[in-house]
JSON list of C-alpha atoms in Angstrom, two decimals:
[
{"chain": "B", "resi": 171, "resn": "MET", "atom": "CA", "xyz": [0.00, 0.00, 0.00]},
{"chain": "B", "resi": 172, "resn": "HIS", "atom": "CA", "xyz": [1.60, 3.29, -1.11]},
{"chain": "B", "resi": 173, "resn": "SER", "atom": "CA", "xyz": [1.64, 6.44, 1.01]},
{"chain": "B", "resi": 174, "resn": "GLU", "atom": "CA", "xyz": [-1.36, 8.19, -0.54]},
{"chain": "B", "resi": 175, "resn": "GLN", "atom": "CA", "xyz": [-3.49, 5.06, -0.17]},
{"chain": "B", "resi": 176, "resn": "LEU", "atom": "CA", "xyz": [-2.31, 4.62, 3.43]},
{"chain": "B", "resi": 177, "resn": "HIS", "atom": "CA", "xyz": [-3.34, 8.20, 4.19]},
{"chain": "B", "resi": 178, "resn": "ARG", "atom": "CA", "xyz": [-6.79, 7.76, 2.64]},
{"chain": "B", "resi": 179, "resn": "THR", "atom": "CA", "xyz": [-7.39, 4.38, 4.28]},
{"chain": "B", "resi": 180, "resn": "TYR", "atom": "CA", "xyz": [-6.40, 5.43, 7.79]},
{"chain": "B", "resi": 181, "resn": "LEU", "atom": "CA", "xyz": [-7.63, 9.02, 7.75]},
{"chain": "B", "resi": 182, "resn": "ASP", "atom": "CA", "xyz": [-10.63, 8.31, 10.00]},
{"chain": "B", "resi": 183, "resn": "LEU", "atom": "CA", "xyz": [-9.13, 5.51, 12.11]},
{"chain": "B", "resi": 184, "resn": "THR", "atom": "CA", "xyz": [-7.71, 6.10, 15.57]},
{"chain": "B", "resi": 185, "resn": "THR", "atom": "CA", "xyz": [-4.89, 4.26, 17.29]},
{"chain": "B", "resi": 186, "resn": "PRO", "atom": "CA", "xyz": [-7.35, 2.60, 19.75]},
{"chain": "B", "resi": 187, "resn": "HIS", "atom": "CA", "xyz": [-9.43, 1.24, 16.84]},
{"chain": "B", "resi": 188, "resn": "VAL", "atom": "CA", "xyz": [-6.30, -0.04, 15.13]},
{"chain": "B", "resi": 189, "resn": "ALA", "atom": "CA", "xyz": [-4.78, -1.50, 18.30]},
{"chain": "B", "resi": 190, "resn": "ASP", "atom": "CA", "xyz": [-8.02, -3.43, 18.90]},
{"chain": "B", "resi": 191, "resn": "ALA", "atom": "CA", "xyz": [-7.94, -4.64, 15.29]},
{"chain": "B", "resi": 192, "resn": "CYS", "atom": "CA", "xyz": [-4.38, -5.90, 15.71]},
{"chain": "B", "resi": 193, "resn": "MET", "atom": "CA", "xyz": [-5.39, -7.80, 18.84]},
{"chain": "B", "resi": 194, "resn": "ARG", "atom": "CA", "xyz": [-8.31, -9.40, 17.03]},
{"chain": "B", "resi": 195, "resn": "LEU", "atom": "CA", "xyz": [-6.11, -10.42, 14.09]},
{"chain": "B", "resi": 196, "resn": "GLY", "atom": "CA", "xyz": [-3.33, -11.81, 16.29]},
{"chain": "B", "resi": 197, "resn": "ILE", "atom": "CA", "xyz": [-0.84, -9.12, 15.22]},
{"chain": "B", "resi": 198, "resn": "ASP", "atom": "CA", "xyz": [1.64, -7.95, 17.87]},
{"chain": "B", "resi": 199, "resn": "VAL", "atom": "CA", "xyz": [0.55, -4.57, 19.23]},
{"chain": "B", "resi": 200, "resn": "ARG", "atom": "CA", "xyz": [3.71, -2.48, 18.98]},
{"chain": "B", "resi": 201, "resn": "CYS", "atom": "CA", "xyz": [3.31, 0.88, 20.72]},
{"chain": "B", "resi": 202, "resn": "ALA", "atom": "CA", "xyz": [5.84, 3.64, 21.23]},
{"chain": "B", "resi": 203, "resn": "PRO", "atom": "CA", "xyz": [6.59, 4.10, 24.95]},
{"chain": "B", "resi": 204, "resn": "THR", "atom": "CA", "xyz": [4.04, 5.90, 27.10]},
{"chain": "B", "resi": 205, "resn": "GLY", "atom": "CA", "xyz": [4.71, 9.62, 26.93]},
{"chain": "B", "resi": 206, "resn": "THR", "atom": "CA", "xyz": [5.46, 9.65, 23.20]},
{"chain": "B", "resi": 207, "resn": "THR", "atom": "CA", "xyz": [3.04, 12.42, 22.32]},
{"chain": "B", "resi": 208, "resn": "PRO", "atom": "CA", "xyz": [2.46, 14.96, 19.54]},
{"chain": "B", "resi": 209, "resn": "LEU", "atom": "CA", "xyz": [3.53, 18.58, 19.95]},
{"chain": "B", "resi": 210, "resn": "TRP", "atom": "CA", "xyz": [-0.07, 19.72, 19.44]},
{"chain": "B", "resi": 211, "resn": "THR", "atom": "CA", "xyz": [-3.44, 18.07, 19.94]},
{"chain": "B", "resi": 212, "resn": "GLY", "atom": "CA", "xyz": [-5.46, 16.83, 17.02]},
{"chain": "B", "resi": 213, "resn": "THR", "atom": "CA", "xyz": [-2.41, 15.42, 15.24]},
{"chain": "B", "resi": 214, "resn": "HIS", "atom": "CA", "xyz": [-2.97, 12.44, 12.95]},
{"chain": "B", "resi": 215, "resn": "LEU", "atom": "CA", "xyz": [0.07, 10.81, 11.38]},
{"chain": "B", "resi": 216, "resn": "VAL", "atom": "CA", "xyz": [0.36, 7.84, 9.02]},
{"chain": "B", "resi": 217, "resn": "GLY", "atom": "CA", "xyz": [3.18, 6.72, 6.74]},
{"chain": "B", "resi": 218, "resn": "ARG", "atom": "CA", "xyz": [5.78, 4.09, 5.99]},
{"chain": "B", "resi": 219, "resn": "VAL", "atom": "CA", "xyz": [8.74, 3.87, 8.39]},
{"chain": "B", "resi": 220, "resn": "ALA", "atom": "CA", "xyz": [12.00, 5.55, 7.37]},
{"chain": "B", "resi": 221, "resn": "PRO", "atom": "CA", "xyz": [14.36, 4.46, 10.19]},
{"chain": "B", "resi": 222, "resn": "ALA", "atom": "CA", "xyz": [17.37, 6.35, 11.52]},
{"chain": "B", "resi": 223, "resn": "ARG", "atom": "CA", "xyz": [19.52, 5.40, 14.52]},
{"chain": "B", "resi": 224, "resn": "HIS", "atom": "CA", "xyz": [21.09, 8.49, 16.06]},
{"chain": "B", "resi": 225, "resn": "THR", "atom": "CA", "xyz": [24.62, 8.36, 17.50]},
{"chain": "B", "resi": 226, "resn": "GLY", "atom": "CA", "xyz": [25.30, 12.06, 18.00]},
{"chain": "B", "resi": 227, "resn": "SER", "atom": "CA", "xyz": [25.31, 13.55, 14.50]},
{"chain": "B", "resi": 228, "resn": "VAL", "atom": "CA", "xyz": [22.47, 14.66, 12.22]},
{"chain": "B", "resi": 229, "resn": "ASP", "atom": "CA", "xyz": [24.04, 13.15, 9.09]},
{"chain": "B", "resi": 230, "resn": "VAL", "atom": "CA", "xyz": [22.08, 9.94, 9.64]},
{"chain": "B", "resi": 231, "resn": "PHE", "atom": "CA", "xyz": [18.84, 11.94, 9.50]},
{"chain": "B", "resi": 232, "resn": "LEU", "atom": "CA", "xyz": [19.85, 13.66, 6.28]},
{"chain": "B", "resi": 233, "resn": "GLU", "atom": "CA", "xyz": [20.69, 10.31, 4.70]},
{"chain": "B", "resi": 234, "resn": "ALA", "atom": "CA", "xyz": [17.40, 8.80, 5.88]},
{"chain": "B", "resi": 235, "resn": "ILE", "atom": "CA", "xyz": [15.50, 11.75, 4.40]},
{"chain": "B", "resi": 236, "resn": "ASP", "atom": "CA", "xyz": [17.45, 11.42, 1.16]},
{"chain": "B", "resi": 237, "resn": "ARG", "atom": "CA", "xyz": [16.48, 7.73, 0.90]},
{"chain": "B", "resi": 238, "resn": "ALA", "atom": "CA", "xyz": [12.84, 8.24, 1.91]},
{"chain": "B", "resi": 239, "resn": "SER", "atom": "CA", "xyz": [9.83, 8.63, -0.34]},
{"chain": "B", "resi": 240, "resn": "PRO", "atom": "CA", "xyz": [7.24, 11.39, 0.05]},
{"chain": "B", "resi": 241, "resn": "GLY", "atom": "CA", "xyz": [4.74, 10.38, 2.70]},
{"chain": "B", "resi": 242, "resn": "ASP", "atom": "CA", "xyz": [7.23, 8.35, 4.76]},
{"chain": "B", "resi": 243, "resn": "VAL", "atom": "CA", "xyz": [7.71, 8.97, 8.49]},
{"chain": "B", "resi": 244, "resn": "LEU", "atom": "CA", "xyz": [11.18, 9.49, 9.93]},
{"chain": "B", "resi": 245, "resn": "VAL", "atom": "CA", "xyz": [11.47, 7.18, 12.94]},
{"chain": "B", "resi": 246, "resn": "VAL", "atom": "CA", "xyz": [14.38, 8.29, 15.11]},
{"chain": "B", "resi": 247, "resn": "ASP", "atom": "CA", "xyz": [15.99, 5.84, 17.50]},
{"chain": "B", "resi": 248, "resn": "ASN", "atom": "CA", "xyz": [17.85, 7.79, 20.17]},
{"chain": "B", "resi": 249, "resn": "ASP", "atom": "CA", "xyz": [17.58, 4.99, 22.72]},
{"chain": "B", "resi": 250, "resn": "GLY", "atom": "CA", "xyz": [15.05, 7.02, 24.69]},
{"chain": "B", "resi": 251, "resn": "ARG", "atom": "CA", "xyz": [17.82, 9.27, 26.03]},
{"chain": "B", "resi": 252, "resn": "GLN", "atom": "CA", "xyz": [16.71, 12.03, 28.36]},
{"chain": "B", "resi": 253, "resn": "ASP", "atom": "CA", "xyz": [20.02, 13.95, 28.44]},
{"chain": "B", "resi": 254, "resn": "GLU", "atom": "CA", "xyz": [19.93, 15.37, 24.91]},
{"chain": "B", "resi": 255, "resn": "ALA", "atom": "CA", "xyz": [17.53, 16.53, 22.22]},
{"chain": "B", "resi": 256, "resn": "CYS", "atom": "CA", "xyz": [18.32, 14.98, 18.86]},
{"chain": "B", "resi": 257, "resn": "VAL", "atom": "CA", "xyz": [15.76, 16.56, 16.49]},
{"chain": "B", "resi": 258, "resn": "GLY", "atom": "CA", "xyz": [15.31, 20.30, 16.01]},
{"chain": "B", "resi": 259, "resn": "ASP", "atom": "CA", "xyz": [14.03, 22.83, 13.53]},
{"chain": "B", "resi": 260, "resn": "LEU", "atom": "CA", "xyz": [16.49, 22.29, 10.66]},
{"chain": "B", "resi": 261, "resn": "VAL", "atom": "CA", "xyz": [16.06, 18.53, 10.46]},
{"chain": "B", "resi": 262, "resn": "THR", "atom": "CA", "xyz": [12.30, 18.96, 10.74]},
{"chain": "B", "resi": 263, "resn": "LEU", "atom": "CA", "xyz": [12.22, 21.60, 8.01]},
{"chain": "B", "resi": 264, "resn": "GLU", "atom": "CA", "xyz": [14.35, 19.35, 5.79]},
{"chain": "B", "resi": 265, "resn": "ALA", "atom": "CA", "xyz": [11.95, 16.45, 6.32]},
{"chain": "B", "resi": 266, "resn": "SER", "atom": "CA", "xyz": [8.99, 18.70, 5.61]},
{"chain": "B", "resi": 267, "resn": "ARG", "atom": "CA", "xyz": [10.51, 20.06, 2.41]},
{"chain": "B", "resi": 268, "resn": "ALA", "atom": "CA", "xyz": [11.20, 16.48, 1.28]},
{"chain": "B", "resi": 269, "resn": "GLY", "atom": "CA", "xyz": [7.49, 15.70, 1.56]},
{"chain": "B", "resi": 270, "resn": "MET", "atom": "CA", "xyz": [7.74, 13.41, 4.57]},
{"chain": "B", "resi": 271, "resn": "ALA", "atom": "CA", "xyz": [4.58, 12.90, 6.62]},
{"chain": "B", "resi": 272, "resn": "GLY", "atom": "CA", "xyz": [6.15, 13.44, 10.03]},
{"chain": "B", "resi": 273, "resn": "ILE", "atom": "CA", "xyz": [8.71, 12.38, 12.63]},
{"chain": "B", "resi": 274, "resn": "VAL", "atom": "CA", "xyz": [8.57, 9.99, 15.58]},
{"chain": "B", "resi": 275, "resn": "VAL", "atom": "CA", "xyz": [11.40, 10.31, 18.09]},
{"chain": "B", "resi": 276, "resn": "TRP", "atom": "CA", "xyz": [12.32, 7.75, 20.73]},
{"chain": "B", "resi": 277, "resn": "GLY", "atom": "CA", "xyz": [13.93, 10.51, 22.72]},
{"chain": "B", "resi": 278, "resn": "LEU", "atom": "CA", "xyz": [13.62, 14.29, 22.93]},
{"chain": "B", "resi": 279, "resn": "HIS", "atom": "CA", "xyz": [13.25, 17.25, 20.58]},
{"chain": "B", "resi": 280, "resn": "ARG", "atom": "CA", "xyz": [14.11, 20.95, 20.85]},
{"chain": "B", "resi": 281, "resn": "ASP", "atom": "CA", "xyz": [13.18, 24.21, 19.08]},
{"chain": "B", "resi": 282, "resn": "THR", "atom": "CA", "xyz": [9.55, 23.64, 20.05]},
{"chain": "B", "resi": 283, "resn": "SER", "atom": "CA", "xyz": [8.34, 27.06, 18.93]},
{"chain": "B", "resi": 284, "resn": "GLU", "atom": "CA", "xyz": [9.92, 26.67, 15.49]},
{"chain": "B", "resi": 285, "resn": "LEU", "atom": "CA", "xyz": [8.57, 23.13, 15.13]},
{"chain": "B", "resi": 286, "resn": "LYS", "atom": "CA", "xyz": [5.05, 24.36, 15.79]},
{"chain": "B", "resi": 287, "resn": "THR", "atom": "CA", "xyz": [5.53, 26.94, 13.05]},
{"chain": "B", "resi": 288, "resn": "ILE", "atom": "CA", "xyz": [6.86, 24.34, 10.58]},
{"chain": "B", "resi": 289, "resn": "ARG", "atom": "CA", "xyz": [3.82, 22.25, 11.53]},
{"chain": "B", "resi": 290, "resn": "LEU", "atom": "CA", "xyz": [5.16, 18.88, 10.45]},
{"chain": "B", "resi": 291, "resn": "PRO", "atom": "CA", "xyz": [3.60, 16.28, 12.79]},
{"chain": "B", "resi": 292, "resn": "ILE", "atom": "CA", "xyz": [6.18, 15.31, 15.43]},
{"chain": "B", "resi": 293, "resn": "PHE", "atom": "CA", "xyz": [5.88, 12.82, 18.26]},
{"chain": "B", "resi": 294, "resn": "SER", "atom": "CA", "xyz": [8.53, 12.71, 20.99]},
{"chain": "B", "resi": 295, "resn": "GLN", "atom": "CA", "xyz": [8.99, 12.05, 24.69]},
{"chain": "B", "resi": 296, "resn": "GLY", "atom": "CA", "xyz": [9.48, 15.73, 25.50]},
{"chain": "B", "resi": 297, "resn": "ALA", "atom": "CA", "xyz": [11.70, 18.76, 24.97]},
{"chain": "B", "resi": 298, "resn": "LEU", "atom": "CA", "xyz": [15.18, 19.70, 26.14]},
{"chain": "B", "resi": 299, "resn": "PRO", "atom": "CA", "xyz": [17.24, 22.73, 25.04]},
{"chain": "B", "resi": 300, "resn": "VAL", "atom": "CA", "xyz": [20.62, 20.98, 24.84]},
{"chain": "B", "resi": 301, "resn": "GLY", "atom": "CA", "xyz": [21.67, 18.97, 21.80]},
{"chain": "B", "resi": 302, "resn": "PRO", "atom": "CA", "xyz": [24.08, 16.02, 21.61]},
{"chain": "B", "resi": 303, "resn": "GLN", "atom": "CA", "xyz": [27.54, 16.42, 23.12]},
{"chain": "B", "resi": 304, "resn": "ARG", "atom": "CA", "xyz": [28.79, 13.00, 21.97]},
{"chain": "B", "resi": 305, "resn": "LEU", "atom": "CA", "xyz": [29.70, 11.20, 18.79]},
{"chain": "B", "resi": 306, "resn": "ASP", "atom": "CA", "xyz": [29.43, 7.43, 19.11]},
{"chain": "B", "resi": 307, "resn": "PRO", "atom": "CA", "xyz": [30.29, 4.79, 16.50]},
{"chain": "B", "resi": 308, "resn": "ARG", "atom": "CA", "xyz": [27.61, 4.42, 13.86]},
{"chain": "B", "resi": 309, "resn": "ASP", "atom": "CA", "xyz": [25.73, 1.13, 13.65]},
{"chain": "B", "resi": 310, "resn": "PRO", "atom": "CA", "xyz": [25.91, -0.52, 10.21]},
{"chain": "B", "resi": 311, "resn": "ALA", "atom": "CA", "xyz": [22.12, -0.97, 10.38]},
{"chain": "B", "resi": 312, "resn": "ALA", "atom": "CA", "xyz": [21.51, 2.70, 11.23]},
{"chain": "B", "resi": 313, "resn": "LEU", "atom": "CA", "xyz": [19.28, 3.19, 8.18]},
{"chain": "B", "resi": 314, "resn": "SER", "atom": "CA", "xyz": [17.68, -0.27, 8.16]},
{"chain": "B", "resi": 315, "resn": "THR", "atom": "CA", "xyz": [15.84, -0.50, 11.48]},
{"chain": "B", "resi": 316, "resn": "ALA", "atom": "CA", "xyz": [15.01, 1.71, 14.43]},
{"chain": "B", "resi": 317, "resn": "LYS", "atom": "CA", "xyz": [13.92, 0.80, 17.92]},
{"chain": "B", "resi": 318, "resn": "CYS", "atom": "CA", "xyz": [11.19, 2.65, 19.74]},
{"chain": "B", "resi": 319, "resn": "GLY", "atom": "CA", "xyz": [11.04, 1.34, 23.27]},
{"chain": "B", "resi": 320, "resn": "PRO", "atom": "CA", "xyz": [11.05, -2.47, 23.17]},
{"chain": "B", "resi": 321, "resn": "HIS", "atom": "CA", "xyz": [9.89, -2.61, 19.56]},
{"chain": "B", "resi": 322, "resn": "THR", "atom": "CA", "xyz": [11.83, -2.55, 16.29]},
{"chain": "B", "resi": 323, "resn": "ALA", "atom": "CA", "xyz": [10.45, -0.90, 13.16]},
{"chain": "B", "resi": 324, "resn": "SER", "atom": "CA", "xyz": [11.64, -1.05, 9.56]},
{"chain": "B", "resi": 325, "resn": "PRO", "atom": "CA", "xyz": [10.44, 0.05, 6.11]},
{"chain": "B", "resi": 326, "resn": "ASP", "atom": "CA", "xyz": [8.29, -3.09, 6.16]},
{"chain": "B", "resi": 327, "resn": "ASP", "atom": "CA", "xyz": [6.13, -1.28, 8.74]},
{"chain": "B", "resi": 328, "resn": "PHE", "atom": "CA", "xyz": [4.04, 1.85, 8.80]},
{"chain": "B", "resi": 329, "resn": "VAL", "atom": "CA", "xyz": [3.36, 4.32, 11.60]},
{"chain": "B", "resi": 330, "resn": "LEU", "atom": "CA", "xyz": [0.00, 5.47, 12.89]},
{"chain": "B", "resi": 331, "resn": "GLY", "atom": "CA", "xyz": [0.00, 8.25, 15.48]},
{"chain": "B", "resi": 332, "resn": "ASP", "atom": "CA", "xyz": [-2.58, 10.46, 17.18]},
{"chain": "B", "resi": 333, "resn": "ASP", "atom": "CA", "xyz": [-3.29, 11.98, 20.58]},
{"chain": "B", "resi": 334, "resn": "ASP", "atom": "CA", "xyz": [-3.33, 8.51, 22.20]},
{"chain": "B", "resi": 335, "resn": "GLY", "atom": "CA", "xyz": [0.16, 7.56, 21.01]},
{"chain": "B", "resi": 336, "resn": "VAL", "atom": "CA", "xyz": [1.99, 5.76, 18.21]},
{"chain": "B", "resi": 337, "resn": "LEU", "atom": "CA", "xyz": [1.62, 2.28, 16.70]},
{"chain": "B", "resi": 338, "resn": "PHE", "atom": "CA", "xyz": [3.86, 0.33, 14.32]},
{"chain": "B", "resi": 339, "resn": "ILE", "atom": "CA", "xyz": [1.99, -2.07, 12.01]},
{"chain": "B", "resi": 340, "resn": "PRO", "atom": "CA", "xyz": [3.21, -4.46, 9.28]},
{"chain": "B", "resi": 341, "resn": "LEU", "atom": "CA", "xyz": [2.73, -2.81, 5.91]},
{"chain": "B", "resi": 342, "resn": "ASN", "atom": "CA", "xyz": [1.61, -6.08, 4.31]},
{"chain": "B", "resi": 343, "resn": "ARG", "atom": "CA", "xyz": [-1.32, -6.26, 6.77]},
{"chain": "B", "resi": 344, "resn": "ALA", "atom": "CA", "xyz": [-2.39, -2.63, 6.29]},
{"chain": "B", "resi": 345, "resn": "GLN", "atom": "CA", "xyz": [-5.65, -3.28, 4.42]},
{"chain": "B", "resi": 346, "resn": "GLU", "atom": "CA", "xyz": [-6.69, -6.18, 6.65]},
{"chain": "B", "resi": 347, "resn": "VAL", "atom": "CA", "xyz": [-6.05, -4.14, 9.80]},
{"chain": "B", "resi": 348, "resn": "ALA", "atom": "CA", "xyz": [-7.92, -1.14, 8.36]},
{"chain": "B", "resi": 349, "resn": "ASP", "atom": "CA", "xyz": [-10.95, -3.25, 7.42]},
{"chain": "B", "resi": 350, "resn": "THR", "atom": "CA", "xyz": [-11.16, -4.76, 10.90]},
{"chain": "B", "resi": 351, "resn": "ALA", "atom": "CA", "xyz": [-10.59, -1.41, 12.59]},
{"chain": "B", "resi": 352, "resn": "THR", "atom": "CA", "xyz": [-13.34, 0.15, 10.47]},
{"chain": "B", "resi": 353, "resn": "THR", "atom": "CA", "xyz": [-15.79, -2.51, 11.62]},
{"chain": "B", "resi": 354, "resn": "ILE", "atom": "CA", "xyz": [-14.83, -1.91, 15.24]},
{"chain": "B", "resi": 355, "resn": "ARG", "atom": "CA", "xyz": [-15.12, 1.86, 14.85]},
{"chain": "B", "resi": 356, "resn": "ASP", "atom": "CA", "xyz": [-18.54, 1.70, 13.19]},
{"chain": "B", "resi": 357, "resn": "THR", "atom": "CA", "xyz": [-19.91, -0.72, 15.79]},
{"chain": "B", "resi": 358, "resn": "GLU", "atom": "CA", "xyz": [-18.67, 1.47, 18.65]},
{"chain": "B", "resi": 359, "resn": "ARG", "atom": "CA", "xyz": [-20.17, 4.56, 17.07]},
{"chain": "B", "resi": 360, "resn": "THR", "atom": "CA", "xyz": [-23.52, 2.80, 16.71]},
{"chain": "B", "resi": 361, "resn": "GLN", "atom": "CA", "xyz": [-23.38, 1.67, 20.33]},
{"chain": "B", "resi": 362, "resn": "ALA", "atom": "CA", "xyz": [-22.56, 5.22, 21.48]},
{"chain": "B", "resi": 363, "resn": "ALA", "atom": "CA", "xyz": [-25.45, 6.64, 19.45]},
{"chain": "B", "resi": 364, "resn": "ARG", "atom": "CA", "xyz": [-27.84, 4.13, 21.03]},
{"chain": "B", "resi": 365, "resn": "MET", "atom": "CA", "xyz": [-26.57, 5.07, 24.49]},
{"chain": "B", "resi": 366, "resn": "LEU", "atom": "CA", "xyz": [-27.24, 8.74, 23.77]},
{"chain": "B", "resi": 367, "resn": "MET", "atom": "CA", "xyz": [-30.77, 7.73, 22.74]},
{"chain": "B", "resi": 368, "resn": "GLY", "atom": "CA", "xyz": [-31.31, 5.98, 26.08]},
{"chain": "B", "resi": 369, "resn": "THR", "atom": "CA", "xyz": [-30.23, 2.35, 25.61]},
{"chain": "B", "resi": 370, "resn": "THR", "atom": "CA", "xyz": [-27.58, 1.58, 28.21]},
{"chain": "B", "resi": 371, "resn": "PHE", "atom": "CA", "xyz": [-24.48, -0.31, 27.21]},
{"chain": "B", "resi": 372, "resn": "ARG", "atom": "CA", "xyz": [-25.38, -2.91, 29.84]},
{"chain": "B", "resi": 373, "resn": "ASN", "atom": "CA", "xyz": [-28.50, -3.70, 27.85]},
{"chain": "B", "resi": 374, "resn": "GLN", "atom": "CA", "xyz": [-26.69, -3.57, 24.50]},
{"chain": "B", "resi": 375, "resn": "ALA", "atom": "CA", "xyz": [-24.01, -5.91, 25.86]},
{"chain": "B", "resi": 376, "resn": "ARG", "atom": "CA", "xyz": [-26.66, -8.29, 27.20]},
{"chain": "B", "resi": 377, "resn": "LEU", "atom": "CA", "xyz": [-25.02, -8.24, 30.59]},
{"chain": "B", "resi": 378, "resn": "THR", "atom": "CA", "xyz": [-27.64, -10.44, 32.24]},
{"chain": "B", "resi": 379, "resn": "GLU", "atom": "CA", "xyz": [-27.21, -13.09, 29.53]},
{"chain": "B", "resi": 380, "resn": "TYR", "atom": "CA", "xyz": [-23.44, -12.96, 30.00]},
{"chain": "B", "resi": 381, "resn": "GLN", "atom": "CA", "xyz": [-23.73, -13.41, 33.76]},
{"chain": "B", "resi": 382, "resn": "ALA", "atom": "CA", "xyz": [-25.96, -16.44, 33.26]},
{"chain": "B", "resi": 383, "resn": "ALA", "atom": "CA", "xyz": [-23.59, -17.91, 30.67]},
{"chain": "B", "resi": 384, "resn": "ARG", "atom": "CA", "xyz": [-20.63, -17.35, 32.98]},
{"chain": "B", "resi": 385, "resn": "ASN", "atom": "CA", "xyz": [-22.43, -19.11, 35.82]},
{"chain": "B", "resi": 386, "resn": "ASN", "atom": "CA", "xyz": [-22.82, -22.15, 33.55]},
{"chain": "B", "resi": 387, "resn": "ASP", "atom": "CA", "xyz": [-19.28, -21.87, 32.18]},
{"chain": "B", "resi": 388, "resn": "PRO", "atom": "CA", "xyz": [-16.78, -20.04, 34.42]},
{"chain": "B", "resi": 389, "resn": "ASN", "atom": "CA", "xyz": [-14.33, -19.95, 31.51]},
{"chain": "B", "resi": 390, "resn": "MET", "atom": "CA", "xyz": [-16.64, -17.77, 29.42]},
{"chain": "B", "resi": 391, "resn": "THR", "atom": "CA", "xyz": [-15.11, -14.32, 28.96]},
{"chain": "B", "resi": 392, "resn": "PHE", "atom": "CA", "xyz": [-16.87, -11.06, 28.27]},
{"chain": "B", "resi": 393, "resn": "ARG", "atom": "CA", "xyz": [-15.00, -10.77, 24.96]},
{"chain": "B", "resi": 394, "resn": "GLN", "atom": "CA", "xyz": [-16.27, -14.17, 23.85]},
{"chain": "B", "resi": 395, "resn": "HIS", "atom": "CA", "xyz": [-19.78, -13.15, 24.82]},
{"chain": "B", "resi": 396, "resn": "LEU", "atom": "CA", "xyz": [-19.59, -9.90, 22.83]},
{"chain": "B", "resi": 397, "resn": "ARG", "atom": "CA", "xyz": [-18.32, -11.72, 19.76]},
{"chain": "B", "resi": 398, "resn": "THR", "atom": "CA", "xyz": [-21.42, -13.91, 19.65]},
{"chain": "B", "resi": 399, "resn": "PHE", "atom": "CA", "xyz": [-23.50, -10.94, 18.51]},
{"chain": "B", "resi": 400, "resn": "GLY", "atom": "CA", "xyz": [-20.93, -8.43, 17.28]},
{"chain": "B", "resi": 401, "resn": "GLY", "atom": "CA", "xyz": [-20.65, -6.19, 20.33]},
{"chain": "B", "resi": 402, "resn": "GLU", "atom": "CA", "xyz": [-17.56, -4.03, 20.92]},
{"chain": "B", "resi": 403, "resn": "ILE", "atom": "CA", "xyz": [-15.87, -2.28, 23.80]},
{"chain": "B", "resi": 404, "resn": "GLU", "atom": "CA", "xyz": [-12.43, -3.64, 24.60]},
{"chain": "B", "resi": 405, "resn": "GLU", "atom": "CA", "xyz": [-11.12, -5.58, 21.59]}
]
């Protein structure tokens, strides 16, 4: 799925919908660490991963941008360091001018005011004014994969980010995940509309029936019960 199709397909899907879809399909749910948030609310980011492992110099970012296609997302692996900011205004402006969709940083950013002016979607773990004061050996795989917390992402994955966080999803499962997430989203919206019209979720979820079924079979889970009639709330 190319970048424009990814954008169209995931435009109205949230990370919770997609995370639930991954769970249902048996796909590992790979989230950026808690606290990886956008610089402004209402951000929605989707695009193929363009990895870059940072070791103290911005050249790796410039090379990653040079190799990327329009619509890709620069995924920066700075090992979650809290003692330096590794992405600032010039790298962000370069990525924006190259047509990239955004940046996800496992670490910190700086130049917050300028980044908000550039307006390229950026997710990071926070801001710090000081940049790198080191120059470590470069990993041979610096442009092949990037870690974000415990998870590894590559160009075989795409990124989805919004106010709830960031997910990494296999690119070859993009349509399947989107179709399942759309079903989940539409069901939840219908349930919410019925609640606003006066039908409690307890009634929609047939809570009394579930309690009776659980009494007969203690191994019956609420998720199994919901699946028998297409209900949604947690997966």
